[in-house]
Amino acid sequence: MVGFSRDYGRRITEGPTPADRAGAPVLPYPSGWSALAFSGEVRAGAVLTRPLAGEDVVLYRLRTGAVRAVRPYCPHLGAHLGLGRMEGDDLVCPFHLFAFGPDGACVRTGYGTPPPPRSELESLPVREANGAVFVWRHHDGRAPDWSIPDWHVIGHLPARSAVWELSGHVQEVIENSVDVGHFATLHGWKKADVGGPVAYDGAGFHVSLRAHESAPLLGDFTVEVEVDGYGLGCLHADVYTSRVGLRMCTMVMPTAIGPNRMQFRQLNRLTFSQPGRLPGPLARAVSRTATRLLNRAIFRSSREFTAADFPIWHHKQYRQPPRLTHGDGPIGPFRHWARRFYPPPEVADLSDPQP
């Protein structure tokens, strides 16, 4: 908040400083898959530029439907390809109209001369899954050794999505899934339980949660949540509330775009169970009608639940070691697992202490 001093009329700054301006980042950029766009944003014939780990990535879709991701500067004289255009499946540089085919090779120049040798684009691994476009980045240039899986699709309506940009580090977002204590103190759950140890498997993990909530007309009820995480860039949560038959899938995708700064994408699908006491056709109609009527309101509620964390992430500082206590949840084991996604301290992008 910026206001005026009561005594002298000069402008002063009040309130917490955002994390990306508060000082040197404690965590470097993690390696792995990061969501740079929703699938619908990458349209055939268009060129899209998105930030990733302090650099731009240029995305475009071929007529076959495949998505390409390339580093942004033309190998000829360095023009930014995000200013270019598509001609069929060729990406055309805006400067000298060098054109690059689907495989990244230069296929022609703007003045009919042979393309120069070794003038191909530098492609990045890309994976389109679950309504999002992920790009692979590794601190030592390693090729992908794990992937984002395809998850089930529920309901009959298109997914709803939202995106925000804020200060903070992506690990804080993924770590929230095991920070059991904050579900009550920040999100208002009456109680949260972890259904057994967190299961870690290579680049992924799984945790089961049970939320105890209360609401007008419903009274006390429970929400079962199954969370699958992949790297430090993607969470998939299956949510089920038996009291009303609500099933919801939520994807949470934080992307590091600069030191202590991230973009945050959320994608939701939902449906209601078919009432077992009704005949099949009527049960299906009731389920589809409830889904259609409540889809917007439930997505709004889901966004508000997520956004409760934004002021915290936007201003917080990563603490290692943390001063943990009973009731926090298994944060320590999670941080031990998260180390695999960072370079060793001596080669880290940002040289402050590792998690």
Short mmCIF file of C-alpha atoms in Angstrom, two decimals:
data_model
loop_
_atom_site.label_atom_id
_atom_site.label_comp_id
_atom_site.label_asym_id
_atom_site.label_seq_id
_atom_site.Cartn_x
_atom_site.Cartn_y
_atom_site.Cartn_z
CA MET A 1 0.00 0.00 0.00
CA VAL A 2 1.35 3.39 -0.95
CA GLY A 3 0.01 6.48 0.84
CA PHE A 4 0.99 9.92 2.04
CA SER A 5 2.77 10.78 5.26
CA ARG A 6 0.43 12.65 7.61
CA ASP A 7 3.14 15.12 8.61
CA TYR A 8 4.92 15.98 5.40
CA GLY A 9 2.75 14.89 2.49
CA ARG A 10 5.45 12.73 0.95
CA ARG A 11 4.69 9.30 -0.46
CA ILE A 12 5.58 6.34 1.75
CA THR A 13 5.40 2.58 1.28
CA GLU A 14 3.55 0.43 3.78
CA GLY A 15 2.89 -3.28 4.02
CA PRO A 16 4.84 -6.46 3.28
CA THR A 17 7.37 -6.53 0.47
CA PRO A 18 6.64 -9.15 -2.23
CA ALA A 19 8.95 -12.14 -2.22
CA ASP A 20 10.54 -11.34 -5.57
CA ARG A 21 11.71 -7.94 -4.28
CA ALA A 22 12.56 -8.87 -0.70
CA GLY A 23 16.04 -10.21 -1.37
CA ALA A 24 18.04 -12.95 -3.02
CA PRO A 25 16.02 -16.10 -3.78
CA VAL A 26 16.77 -19.02 -1.48
CA LEU A 27 15.70 -21.70 -3.97
CA PRO A 28 16.96 -22.06 -7.56
CA TYR A 29 14.76 -22.98 -10.50
CA PRO A 30 13.68 -26.63 -10.28
CA SER A 31 14.17 -29.06 -13.14
CA GLY A 32 11.26 -30.92 -14.69
CA TRP A 33 8.02 -30.26 -16.54
CA SER A 34 6.30 -26.85 -16.25
CA ALA A 35 2.92 -25.81 -17.64
CA LEU A 36 3.26 -22.82 -19.97
CA ALA A 37 -0.27 -22.71 -21.35
CA PHE A 38 -3.66 -24.34 -21.44
CA SER A 39 -4.21 -26.38 -24.59
CA GLY A 40 -6.79 -23.98 -25.97
CA GLU A 41 -4.33 -21.10 -25.87
CA VAL A 42 -1.96 -22.74 -28.36
CA ARG A 43 -3.95 -22.42 -31.58
CA ALA A 44 -2.92 -23.58 -35.03
CA GLY A 45 -1.56 -20.67 -37.05
CA ALA A 46 -0.65 -18.56 -34.01
CA VAL A 47 2.62 -17.99 -32.17
CA LEU A 48 2.66 -17.70 -28.36
CA THR A 49 5.53 -16.58 -26.10
CA ARG A 50 5.65 -17.58 -22.44
CA PRO A 51 8.32 -17.16 -19.73
CA LEU A 52 10.08 -20.09 -18.08
CA ALA A 53 12.94 -19.82 -15.58
CA GLY A 54 14.04 -16.36 -16.64
CA GLU A 55 13.86 -17.03 -20.39
CA ASP A 56 11.21 -16.93 -23.10
CA VAL A 57 9.82 -20.02 -24.81
CA VAL A 58 7.97 -19.82 -28.13
CA LEU A 59 5.03 -22.19 -28.59
CA TYR A 60 3.12 -23.02 -31.77
CA ARG A 61 0.85 -25.77 -33.03
CA LEU A 62 1.23 -27.65 -36.30
CA ARG A 63 -1.70 -28.53 -38.53
CA THR A 64 -1.38 -32.11 -37.30
CA GLY A 65 -2.24 -30.86 -33.81
CA ALA A 66 1.27 -31.39 -32.42
CA VAL A 67 2.73 -28.57 -30.33
CA ARG A 68 6.29 -27.31 -30.75
CA ALA A 69 8.36 -25.40 -28.17
CA VAL A 70 11.57 -23.61 -29.19
CA ARG A 71 14.06 -21.19 -27.75
CA PRO A 72 13.10 -17.70 -28.86
CA TYR A 73 15.99 -16.31 -30.89
CA CYS A 74 16.50 -16.87 -34.59
CA PRO A 75 19.86 -18.60 -35.32
CA HIS A 76 20.40 -16.19 -38.23
CA LEU A 77 20.74 -12.80 -36.47
CA GLY A 78 18.87 -13.25 -33.22
CA ALA A 79 15.41 -11.79 -33.86
CA HIS A 80 12.76 -12.90 -31.39
CA LEU A 81 10.63 -15.57 -33.01
CA GLY A 82 7.68 -14.68 -30.78
CA LEU A 83 7.19 -11.75 -33.20
CA GLY A 84 7.06 -14.15 -36.13
CA ARG A 85 4.17 -15.83 -37.90
CA MET A 86 3.11 -19.23 -39.13
CA GLU A 87 2.95 -20.10 -42.82
CA GLY A 88 1.40 -23.53 -42.89
CA ASP A 89 3.63 -25.53 -40.55
CA ASP A 90 6.63 -23.21 -40.97
CA LEU A 91 7.60 -20.68 -38.32
CA VAL A 92 8.76 -17.51 -40.10
CA CYS A 93 11.20 -15.08 -38.50
CA PRO A 94 9.97 -11.45 -38.57
CA PHE A 95 13.39 -10.01 -39.49
CA HIS A 96 14.66 -11.63 -42.72
CA LEU A 97 11.75 -14.06 -43.20
CA PHE A 98 13.81 -17.17 -42.63
CA ALA A 99 11.34 -20.05 -42.38
CA PHE A 100 11.76 -23.10 -40.15
CA GLY A 101 9.93 -26.36 -40.79
CA PRO A 102 8.21 -28.65 -38.28
CA ASP A 103 11.54 -30.29 -37.40
CA GLY A 104 13.17 -26.89 -36.75
CA ALA A 105 15.36 -26.93 -39.87
CA CYS A 106 15.63 -23.76 -41.93
CA VAL A 107 13.78 -24.45 -45.21
CA ARG A 108 14.13 -21.05 -46.94
CA THR A 109 15.31 -17.48 -46.53
CA GLY A 110 13.43 -14.29 -47.32
CA TYR A 111 15.46 -13.63 -50.45
CA GLY A 112 15.73 -17.02 -52.11
CA THR A 113 19.28 -17.92 -51.13
CA PRO A 114 20.24 -21.31 -49.65
CA PRO A 115 19.74 -21.55 -45.89
CA PRO A 116 22.99 -21.23 -43.94
CA PRO A 117 24.43 -24.43 -42.43
CA ARG A 118 23.61 -25.38 -38.85
CA SER A 119 20.69 -22.95 -38.73
CA GLU A 120 18.05 -25.11 -37.10
CA LEU A 121 15.95 -23.97 -34.16
CA GLU A 122 16.70 -25.25 -30.68
CA SER A 123 13.66 -27.30 -29.74
CA LEU A 124 12.56 -28.06 -26.19
CA PRO A 125 10.74 -31.22 -25.10
CA VAL A 126 7.01 -30.57 -24.93
CA ARG A 127 4.16 -32.67 -23.56
CA GLU A 128 0.48 -31.88 -23.99
CA ALA A 129 -1.63 -33.65 -21.39
CA ASN A 130 -4.85 -33.10 -19.45
CA GLY A 131 -5.66 -29.80 -21.12
CA ALA A 132 -2.26 -28.18 -20.56
CA VAL A 133 1.03 -27.77 -22.43
CA PHE A 134 4.14 -28.66 -20.44
CA VAL A 135 7.73 -27.85 -21.40
CA TRP A 136 10.77 -29.66 -20.01
CA ARG A 137 13.72 -27.79 -18.56
CA HIS A 138 16.69 -29.37 -16.78
CA HIS A 139 19.59 -27.49 -15.25
CA ASP A 140 22.18 -29.69 -17.00
CA GLY A 141 20.32 -30.13 -20.29
CA ARG A 142 19.26 -33.70 -19.53
CA ALA A 143 16.48 -35.20 -21.65
CA PRO A 144 13.19 -36.08 -19.92
CA ASP A 145 13.44 -39.16 -17.71
CA TRP A 146 9.86 -38.99 -16.39
CA SER A 147 6.58 -37.66 -17.72
CA ILE A 148 3.23 -36.14 -16.80
CA PRO A 149 0.65 -38.96 -17.11
CA ASP A 150 -2.77 -38.74 -18.73
CA TRP A 151 -5.44 -38.61 -16.04
CA HIS A 152 -9.06 -39.63 -16.25
CA VAL A 153 -11.62 -37.10 -17.44
CA ILE A 154 -14.83 -36.74 -15.45
CA GLY A 155 -18.11 -35.06 -16.32
CA HIS A 156 -19.55 -33.99 -19.65
CA LEU A 157 -18.68 -30.29 -19.56
CA PRO A 158 -15.43 -28.62 -20.72
CA ALA A 159 -12.87 -27.92 -18.01
CA ARG A 160 -12.80 -24.51 -16.37
CA SER A 161 -9.46 -22.80 -15.93
CA ALA A 162 -7.79 -19.77 -14.39
CA VAL A 163 -4.29 -18.31 -14.30
CA TRP A 164 -2.57 -15.84 -12.00
CA GLU A 165 0.92 -14.33 -11.67
CA LEU A 166 2.46 -13.61 -8.28
CA SER A 167 5.62 -13.66 -6.23
CA GLY A 168 6.72 -16.90 -4.63
CA HIS A 169 8.42 -20.17 -5.43
CA VAL A 170 6.79 -23.20 -7.02
CA GLN A 171 7.98 -25.61 -4.33
CA GLU A 172 5.85 -23.74 -1.79
CA VAL A 173 2.76 -24.56 -3.87
CA ILE A 174 3.44 -28.29 -4.15
CA GLU A 175 4.55 -28.45 -0.50
CA ASN A 176 1.12 -27.17 0.54
CA SER A 177 -0.35 -30.60 -0.15
CA VAL A 178 1.50 -32.07 2.85
CA ASP A 179 1.23 -28.95 5.05
CA VAL A 180 -1.74 -30.37 6.94
CA GLY A 181 -1.82 -27.65 9.58
CA HIS A 182 -2.62 -24.80 7.20
CA PHE A 183 -5.84 -26.42 5.96
CA ALA A 184 -7.48 -25.54 9.28
CA THR A 185 -5.71 -22.27 10.09
CA LEU A 186 -5.93 -20.73 6.60
CA HIS A 187 -8.65 -22.60 4.72
CA GLY A 188 -11.10 -23.15 7.54
CA TRP A 189 -11.33 -26.93 7.59
CA LYS A 190 -12.49 -28.12 11.00
CA LYS A 191 -9.88 -30.87 10.84
CA ALA A 192 -7.58 -32.49 8.29
CA ASP A 193 -6.17 -36.02 8.48
CA VAL A 194 -3.49 -37.69 6.38
CA GLY A 195 -4.56 -41.21 5.42
CA GLY A 196 -1.21 -42.90 5.89
CA PRO A 197 2.38 -42.05 4.94
CA VAL A 198 3.05 -40.05 1.81
CA ALA A 199 4.13 -42.46 -0.95
CA TYR A 200 7.12 -41.25 -2.98
CA ASP A 201 8.01 -42.93 -6.26
CA GLY A 202 10.79 -41.31 -8.26
CA ALA A 203 9.55 -37.95 -9.50
CA GLY A 204 6.04 -38.47 -8.15
CA PHE A 205 4.22 -38.76 -4.86
CA HIS A 206 0.75 -39.62 -3.57
CA VAL A 207 -1.02 -38.48 -0.43
CA SER A 208 -4.56 -39.14 0.84
CA LEU A 209 -6.33 -36.46 2.85
CA ARG A 210 -9.66 -36.32 4.66
CA ALA A 211 -11.19 -32.95 5.41
CA HIS A 212 -13.84 -32.50 8.07
CA GLU A 213 -16.12 -29.56 7.26
CA SER A 214 -19.43 -28.05 8.23
CA ALA A 215 -21.91 -26.04 6.17
CA PRO A 216 -25.47 -24.74 6.47
CA LEU A 217 -28.10 -27.33 5.52
CA LEU A 218 -25.44 -30.03 5.18
CA GLY A 219 -24.16 -30.03 8.75
CA ASP A 220 -20.89 -31.88 9.35
CA PHE A 221 -19.48 -33.80 6.39
CA THR A 222 -16.19 -35.18 5.10
CA VAL A 223 -14.29 -34.57 1.89
CA GLU A 224 -11.97 -37.28 0.57
CA VAL A 225 -8.98 -35.97 -1.38
CA GLU A 226 -6.44 -38.05 -3.33
CA VAL A 227 -3.44 -36.00 -4.42
CA ASP A 228 -0.84 -37.02 -7.00
CA GLY A 229 2.17 -34.79 -7.54
CA TYR A 230 4.66 -34.89 -10.39
CA GLY A 231 7.83 -32.92 -9.91
CA LEU A 232 7.44 -29.40 -8.58
CA GLY A 233 5.18 -28.25 -11.40
CA CYS A 234 1.99 -30.27 -11.30
CA LEU A 235 -0.57 -31.58 -8.80
CA HIS A 236 -3.72 -33.54 -9.59
CA ALA A 237 -6.35 -33.78 -6.85
CA ASP A 238 -9.40 -36.06 -6.92
CA VAL A 239 -12.03 -34.68 -4.56
CA TYR A 240 -15.15 -36.58 -3.45
CA THR A 241 -17.92 -35.44 -1.13
CA SER A 242 -20.25 -38.36 -0.49
CA ARG A 243 -22.91 -36.20 1.21
CA VAL A 244 -23.84 -34.54 -2.10
CA GLY A 245 -22.20 -36.92 -4.58
CA LEU A 246 -19.77 -34.28 -5.85
CA ARG A 247 -16.66 -35.47 -7.68
CA MET A 248 -14.08 -32.94 -8.80
CA CYS A 249 -10.66 -33.15 -10.40
CA THR A 250 -8.35 -30.18 -9.96
CA MET A 251 -4.99 -29.62 -11.62
CA VAL A 252 -2.64 -27.14 -9.94
CA MET A 253 0.33 -26.07 -12.05
CA PRO A 254 2.85 -23.52 -10.74
CA THR A 255 5.55 -22.38 -13.18
CA ALA A 256 8.75 -20.58 -12.19
CA ILE A 257 9.14 -17.58 -14.49
CA GLY A 258 11.75 -15.52 -12.61
CA PRO A 259 13.60 -15.44 -9.29
CA ASN A 260 10.88 -15.84 -6.64
CA ARG A 261 8.16 -15.27 -9.21
CA MET A 262 5.68 -17.70 -10.72
CA GLN A 263 2.61 -18.15 -12.85
CA PHE A 264 -0.10 -20.32 -11.31
CA ARG A 265 -2.60 -22.28 -13.42
CA GLN A 266 -5.64 -24.15 -12.19
CA LEU A 267 -7.95 -26.40 -14.19
CA ASN A 268 -11.13 -28.03 -12.82
CA ARG A 269 -13.62 -30.65 -13.96
CA LEU A 270 -16.56 -31.85 -11.92
CA THR A 271 -19.62 -34.06 -11.96
CA PHE A 272 -22.31 -35.31 -9.59
CA SER A 273 -22.95 -38.99 -8.97
CA GLN A 274 -26.16 -40.42 -10.37
CA PRO A 275 -28.76 -40.93 -7.59
CA GLY A 276 -28.98 -44.67 -7.04
CA ARG A 277 -32.67 -44.62 -6.12
CA LEU A 278 -33.75 -43.24 -9.51
CA PRO A 279 -34.16 -45.10 -12.83
CA GLY A 280 -31.10 -44.95 -15.08
CA PRO A 281 -32.23 -42.29 -17.61
CA LEU A 282 -33.62 -40.03 -14.89
CA ALA A 283 -30.52 -40.51 -12.70
CA ARG A 284 -28.28 -39.47 -15.60
CA ALA A 285 -30.45 -36.42 -16.28
CA VAL A 286 -30.33 -35.35 -12.63
CA SER A 287 -26.52 -35.75 -12.57
CA ARG A 288 -26.00 -33.75 -15.75
CA THR A 289 -28.40 -31.01 -14.73
CA ALA A 290 -26.78 -30.57 -11.31
CA THR A 291 -23.36 -30.46 -12.94
CA ARG A 292 -24.45 -27.82 -15.45
CA LEU A 293 -26.22 -25.61 -12.89
CA LEU A 294 -23.52 -25.72 -10.21
CA ASN A 295 -20.37 -25.87 -12.35
CA ARG A 296 -19.66 -22.13 -12.34
CA ALA A 297 -20.38 -21.62 -8.62
CA ILE A 298 -18.27 -24.59 -7.54
CA PHE A 299 -15.36 -23.46 -9.70
CA ARG A 300 -15.61 -20.00 -8.15
CA SER A 301 -15.49 -21.58 -4.70
CA SER A 302 -12.49 -23.70 -5.73
CA ARG A 303 -10.65 -20.61 -6.97
CA GLU A 304 -11.37 -18.79 -3.73
CA PHE A 305 -10.04 -21.75 -1.75
CA THR A 306 -6.83 -21.67 -3.78
CA ALA A 307 -6.49 -17.89 -3.64
CA ALA A 308 -6.42 -17.89 0.16
CA ASP A 309 -2.77 -18.98 -0.18
CA PHE A 310 -1.79 -16.22 -2.61
CA PRO A 311 -0.98 -13.47 -0.06
CA ILE A 312 1.12 -15.97 1.89
CA TRP A 313 3.15 -17.15 -1.10
CA HIS A 314 3.41 -13.62 -2.46
CA HIS A 315 5.24 -12.36 0.64
CA LYS A 316 6.78 -15.37 2.38
CA GLN A 317 10.41 -16.42 2.62
CA TYR A 318 11.45 -20.05 2.29
CA ARG A 319 12.94 -21.23 5.59
CA GLN A 320 15.42 -24.10 5.75
CA PRO A 321 15.60 -25.70 8.18
CA PRO A 322 12.03 -24.99 9.27
CA ARG A 323 11.10 -25.06 12.96
CA LEU A 324 8.44 -27.77 12.74
CA THR A 325 6.06 -28.98 15.41
CA HIS A 326 3.43 -31.67 15.89
CA GLY A 327 0.46 -31.07 13.61
CA ASP A 328 2.43 -29.54 10.71
CA GLY A 329 2.28 -32.63 8.54
CA PRO A 330 5.16 -34.49 6.81
CA ILE A 331 6.97 -31.40 5.51
CA GLY A 332 10.48 -32.67 6.34
CA PRO A 333 10.26 -35.85 4.19
CA PHE A 334 8.72 -33.83 1.37
CA ARG A 335 11.66 -31.43 1.32
CA HIS A 336 14.10 -34.34 1.30
CA TRP A 337 12.32 -35.71 -1.79
CA ALA A 338 12.21 -32.27 -3.47
CA ARG A 339 16.02 -32.00 -3.49
CA ARG A 340 16.17 -34.22 -6.57
CA PHE A 341 14.83 -31.41 -8.76
CA TYR A 342 17.62 -28.93 -8.00
CA PRO A 343 21.22 -28.69 -9.17
CA PRO A 344 23.96 -29.35 -6.64
CA PRO A 345 24.81 -26.22 -4.63
CA GLU A 346 28.05 -25.60 -6.51
CA VAL A 347 26.22 -25.33 -9.86
CA ALA A 348 22.85 -23.94 -8.75
CA ASP A 349 21.21 -21.18 -10.84
CA LEU A 350 20.83 -19.26 -7.60
CA SER A 351 23.54 -20.09 -5.11
CA ASP A 352 21.72 -19.69 -1.79
CA PRO A 353 21.17 -22.75 0.44
CA GLN A 354 19.39 -25.77 -1.01
CA PRO A 355 16.13 -27.16 0.41
#
